[in-house]
PDB file of C-alpha atoms in Angstrom:
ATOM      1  CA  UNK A  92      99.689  90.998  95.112  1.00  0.00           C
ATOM      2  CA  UNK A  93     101.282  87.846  94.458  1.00  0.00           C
ATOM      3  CA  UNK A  94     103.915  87.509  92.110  1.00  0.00           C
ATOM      4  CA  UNK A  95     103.371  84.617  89.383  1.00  0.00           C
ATOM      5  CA  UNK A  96     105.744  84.830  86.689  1.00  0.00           C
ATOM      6  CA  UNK A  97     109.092  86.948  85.009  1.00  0.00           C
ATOM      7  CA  UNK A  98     111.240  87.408  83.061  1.00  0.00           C
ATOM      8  CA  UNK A  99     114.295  89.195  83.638  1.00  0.00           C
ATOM      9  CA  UNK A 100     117.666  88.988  81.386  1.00  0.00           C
ATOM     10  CA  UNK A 101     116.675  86.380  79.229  1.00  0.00           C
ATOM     11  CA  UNK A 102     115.363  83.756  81.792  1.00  0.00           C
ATOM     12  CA  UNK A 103     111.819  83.076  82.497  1.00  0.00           C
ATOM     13  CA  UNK A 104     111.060  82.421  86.180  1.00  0.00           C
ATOM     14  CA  UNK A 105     107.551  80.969  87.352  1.00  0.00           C
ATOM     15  CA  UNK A 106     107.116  81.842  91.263  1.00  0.00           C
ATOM     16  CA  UNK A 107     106.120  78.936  93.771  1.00  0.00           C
ATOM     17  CA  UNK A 108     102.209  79.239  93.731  1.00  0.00           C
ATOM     18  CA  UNK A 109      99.587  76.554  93.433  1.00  0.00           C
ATOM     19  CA  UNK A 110      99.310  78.113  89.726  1.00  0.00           C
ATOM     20  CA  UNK A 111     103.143  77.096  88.891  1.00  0.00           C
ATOM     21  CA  UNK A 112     102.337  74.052  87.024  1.00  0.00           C
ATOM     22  CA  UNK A 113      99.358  75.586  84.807  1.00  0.00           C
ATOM     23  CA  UNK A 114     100.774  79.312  83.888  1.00  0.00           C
ATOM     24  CA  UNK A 115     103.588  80.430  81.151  1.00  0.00           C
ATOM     25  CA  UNK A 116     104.120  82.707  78.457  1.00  0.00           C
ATOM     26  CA  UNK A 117     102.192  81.688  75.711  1.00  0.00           C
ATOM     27  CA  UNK A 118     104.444  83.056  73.256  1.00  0.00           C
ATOM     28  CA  UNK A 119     108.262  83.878  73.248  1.00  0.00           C
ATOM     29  CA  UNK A 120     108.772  87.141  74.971  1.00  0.00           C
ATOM     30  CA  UNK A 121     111.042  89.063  72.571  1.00  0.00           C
ATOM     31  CA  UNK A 122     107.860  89.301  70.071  1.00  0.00           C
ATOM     32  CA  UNK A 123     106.566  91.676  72.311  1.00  0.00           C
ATOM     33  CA  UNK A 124     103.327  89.608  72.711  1.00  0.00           C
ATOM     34  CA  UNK A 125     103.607  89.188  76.465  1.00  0.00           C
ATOM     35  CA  UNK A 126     100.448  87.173  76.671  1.00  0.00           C
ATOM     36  CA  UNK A 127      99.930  84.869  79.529  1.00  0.00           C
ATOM     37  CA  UNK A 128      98.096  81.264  79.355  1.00  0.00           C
ATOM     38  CA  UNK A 129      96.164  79.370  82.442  1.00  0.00           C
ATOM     39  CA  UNK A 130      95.376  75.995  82.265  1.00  0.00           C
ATOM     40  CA  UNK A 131      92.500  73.859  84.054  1.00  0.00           C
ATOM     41  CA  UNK A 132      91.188  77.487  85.512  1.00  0.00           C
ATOM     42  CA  UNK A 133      89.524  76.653  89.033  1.00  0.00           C
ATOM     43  CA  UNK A 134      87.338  79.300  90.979  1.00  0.00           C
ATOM     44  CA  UNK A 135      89.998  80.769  92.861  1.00  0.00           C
ATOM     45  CA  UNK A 136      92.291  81.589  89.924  1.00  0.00           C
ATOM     46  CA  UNK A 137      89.157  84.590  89.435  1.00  0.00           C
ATOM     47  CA  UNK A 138      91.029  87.938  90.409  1.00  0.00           C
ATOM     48  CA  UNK A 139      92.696  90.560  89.241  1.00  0.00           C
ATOM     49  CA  UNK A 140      96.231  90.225  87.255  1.00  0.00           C
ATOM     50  CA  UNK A 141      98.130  93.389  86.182  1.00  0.00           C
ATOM     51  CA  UNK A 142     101.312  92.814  83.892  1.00  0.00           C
ATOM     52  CA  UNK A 143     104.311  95.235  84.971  1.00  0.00           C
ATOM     53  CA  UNK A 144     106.658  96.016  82.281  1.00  0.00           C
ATOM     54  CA  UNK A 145     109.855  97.684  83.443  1.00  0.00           C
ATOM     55  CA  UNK A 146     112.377  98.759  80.986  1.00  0.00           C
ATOM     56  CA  UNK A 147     116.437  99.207  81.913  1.00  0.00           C
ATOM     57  CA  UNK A 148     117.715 103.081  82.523  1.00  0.00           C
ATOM     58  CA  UNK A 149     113.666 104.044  82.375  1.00  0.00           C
ATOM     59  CA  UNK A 150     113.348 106.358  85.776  1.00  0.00           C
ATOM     60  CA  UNK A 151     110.016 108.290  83.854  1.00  0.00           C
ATOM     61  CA  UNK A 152     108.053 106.371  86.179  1.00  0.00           C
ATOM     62  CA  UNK A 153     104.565 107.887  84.342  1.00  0.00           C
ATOM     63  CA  UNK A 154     102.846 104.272  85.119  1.00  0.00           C
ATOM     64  CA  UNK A 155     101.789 103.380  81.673  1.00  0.00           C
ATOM     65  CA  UNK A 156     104.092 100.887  82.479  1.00  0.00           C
ATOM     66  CA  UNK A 157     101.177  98.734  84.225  1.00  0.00           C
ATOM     67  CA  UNK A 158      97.917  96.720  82.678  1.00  0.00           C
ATOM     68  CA  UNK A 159      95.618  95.031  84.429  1.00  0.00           C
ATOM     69  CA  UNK A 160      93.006  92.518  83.999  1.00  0.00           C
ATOM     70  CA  UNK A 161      90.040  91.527  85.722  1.00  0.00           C
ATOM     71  CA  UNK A 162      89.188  87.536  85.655  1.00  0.00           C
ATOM     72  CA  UNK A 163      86.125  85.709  86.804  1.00  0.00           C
ATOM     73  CA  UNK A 164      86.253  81.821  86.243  1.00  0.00           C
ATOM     74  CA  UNK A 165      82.713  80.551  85.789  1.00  0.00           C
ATOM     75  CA  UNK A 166      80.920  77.889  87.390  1.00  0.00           C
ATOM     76  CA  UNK A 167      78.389  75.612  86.345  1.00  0.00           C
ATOM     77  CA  UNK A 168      76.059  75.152  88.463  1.00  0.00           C
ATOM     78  CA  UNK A 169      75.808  71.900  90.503  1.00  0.00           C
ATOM     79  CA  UNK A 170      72.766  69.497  90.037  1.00  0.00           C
ATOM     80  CA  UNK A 171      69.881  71.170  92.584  1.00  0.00           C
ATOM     81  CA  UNK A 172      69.463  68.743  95.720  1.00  0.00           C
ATOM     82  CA  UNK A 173      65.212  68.745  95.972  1.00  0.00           C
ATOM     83  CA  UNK A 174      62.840  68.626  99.045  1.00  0.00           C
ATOM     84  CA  UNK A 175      59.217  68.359 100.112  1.00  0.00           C
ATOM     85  CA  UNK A 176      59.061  69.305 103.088  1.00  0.00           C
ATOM     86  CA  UNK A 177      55.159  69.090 105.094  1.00  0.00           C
ATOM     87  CA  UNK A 178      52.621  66.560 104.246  1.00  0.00           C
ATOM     88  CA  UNK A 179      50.687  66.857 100.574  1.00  0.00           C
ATOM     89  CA  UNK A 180      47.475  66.510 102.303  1.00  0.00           C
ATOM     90  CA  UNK A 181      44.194  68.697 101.129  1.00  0.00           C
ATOM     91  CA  UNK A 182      44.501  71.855 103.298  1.00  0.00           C
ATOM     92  CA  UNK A 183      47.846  71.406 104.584  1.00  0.00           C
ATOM     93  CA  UNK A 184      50.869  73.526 104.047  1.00  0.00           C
ATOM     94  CA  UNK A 185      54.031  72.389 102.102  1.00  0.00           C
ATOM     95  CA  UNK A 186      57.144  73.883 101.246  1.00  0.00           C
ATOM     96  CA  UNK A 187      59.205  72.750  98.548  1.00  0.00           C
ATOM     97  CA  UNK A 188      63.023  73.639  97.844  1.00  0.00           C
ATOM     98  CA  UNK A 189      65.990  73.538  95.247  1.00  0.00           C
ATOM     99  CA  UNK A 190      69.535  74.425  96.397  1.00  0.00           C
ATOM    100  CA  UNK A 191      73.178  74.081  94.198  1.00  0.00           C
ATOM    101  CA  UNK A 192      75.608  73.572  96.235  1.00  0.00           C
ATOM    102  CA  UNK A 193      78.164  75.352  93.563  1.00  0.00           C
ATOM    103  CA  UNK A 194      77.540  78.040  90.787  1.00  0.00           C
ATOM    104  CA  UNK A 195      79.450  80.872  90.124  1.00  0.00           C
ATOM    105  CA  UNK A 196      77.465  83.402  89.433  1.00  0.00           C
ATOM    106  CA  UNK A 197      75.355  82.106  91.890  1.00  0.00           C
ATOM    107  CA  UNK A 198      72.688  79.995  90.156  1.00  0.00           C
ATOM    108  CA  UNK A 199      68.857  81.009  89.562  1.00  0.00           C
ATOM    109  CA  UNK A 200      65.748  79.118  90.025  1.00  0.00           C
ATOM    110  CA  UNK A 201      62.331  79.242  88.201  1.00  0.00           C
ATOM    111  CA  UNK A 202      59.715  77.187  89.530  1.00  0.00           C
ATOM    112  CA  UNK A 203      56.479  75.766  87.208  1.00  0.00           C
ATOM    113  CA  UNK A 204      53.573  73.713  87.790  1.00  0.00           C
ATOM    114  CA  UNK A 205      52.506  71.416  85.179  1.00  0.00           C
ATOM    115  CA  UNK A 206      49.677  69.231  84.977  1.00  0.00           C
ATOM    116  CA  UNK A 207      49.198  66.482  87.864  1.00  0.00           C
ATOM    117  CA  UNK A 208      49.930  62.676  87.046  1.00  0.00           C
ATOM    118  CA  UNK A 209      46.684  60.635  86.429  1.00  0.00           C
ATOM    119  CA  UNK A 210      46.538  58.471  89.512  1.00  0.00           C
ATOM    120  CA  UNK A 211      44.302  55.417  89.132  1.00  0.00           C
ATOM    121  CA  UNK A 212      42.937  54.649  92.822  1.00  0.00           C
ATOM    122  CA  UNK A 213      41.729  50.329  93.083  1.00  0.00           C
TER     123      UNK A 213
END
């Protein structure tokens, strides 16, 4: 685990990660409402967070003291890079193909046939 952000006797303290300029508290922490922001979320903020609460002169130790969260940043997908590849000759064998280079979860492709263009041959 890496540790992102405290706060301990009155001072909030935001740990040198790449997340340091995009995380805080998004409210004050003495309402109780310990409630943590992200901005501009990229892929690799997806994991799991827990938020630790330890209390002064508390040695119960019973480890409701813990909550965790489970993040997944979504990704669009990117715009599918298209190929024939063969020749589109009567009788020969083609193979056509779609790829995203980035989706998150991984993209999913459908492929139709619609009606052939009228070709006009001179």
């Amino acid at each position: 685990p890496e540790q992102i952000l405290t706060y301990l006797d009155g001072v909030v303290k935001v740990e040198e990660t790449e997340l340091k300029p995009r995380v805080g508290f998004l409210y004050p922490v003495l309402t109780h409402n310990i409630s943590l922001f992200i901005n501009a979320t990229r892929e690799r903020d997806s994991g799991q967070y827990m938020c630790t609460v330890n209390v002064v002169d508390d040695a119960t130790g019973t480890g409701k003291n813990v909550g965790v969260i489970n993040l997944t940043v979504l990704v669009p997908p990117s715009p599918p890079a298209c190929q024939l590849h063969g020749t589109p000759t009567v009788g020969a064998n083609v193979t056509l193909s779609c790829v995203s280079g980035k989706g998150k979860p991984s993209p999913a492709y459908r492929w139709h046939r619609t009606a052939p263009t009228v070709q006009v041959f001179f």
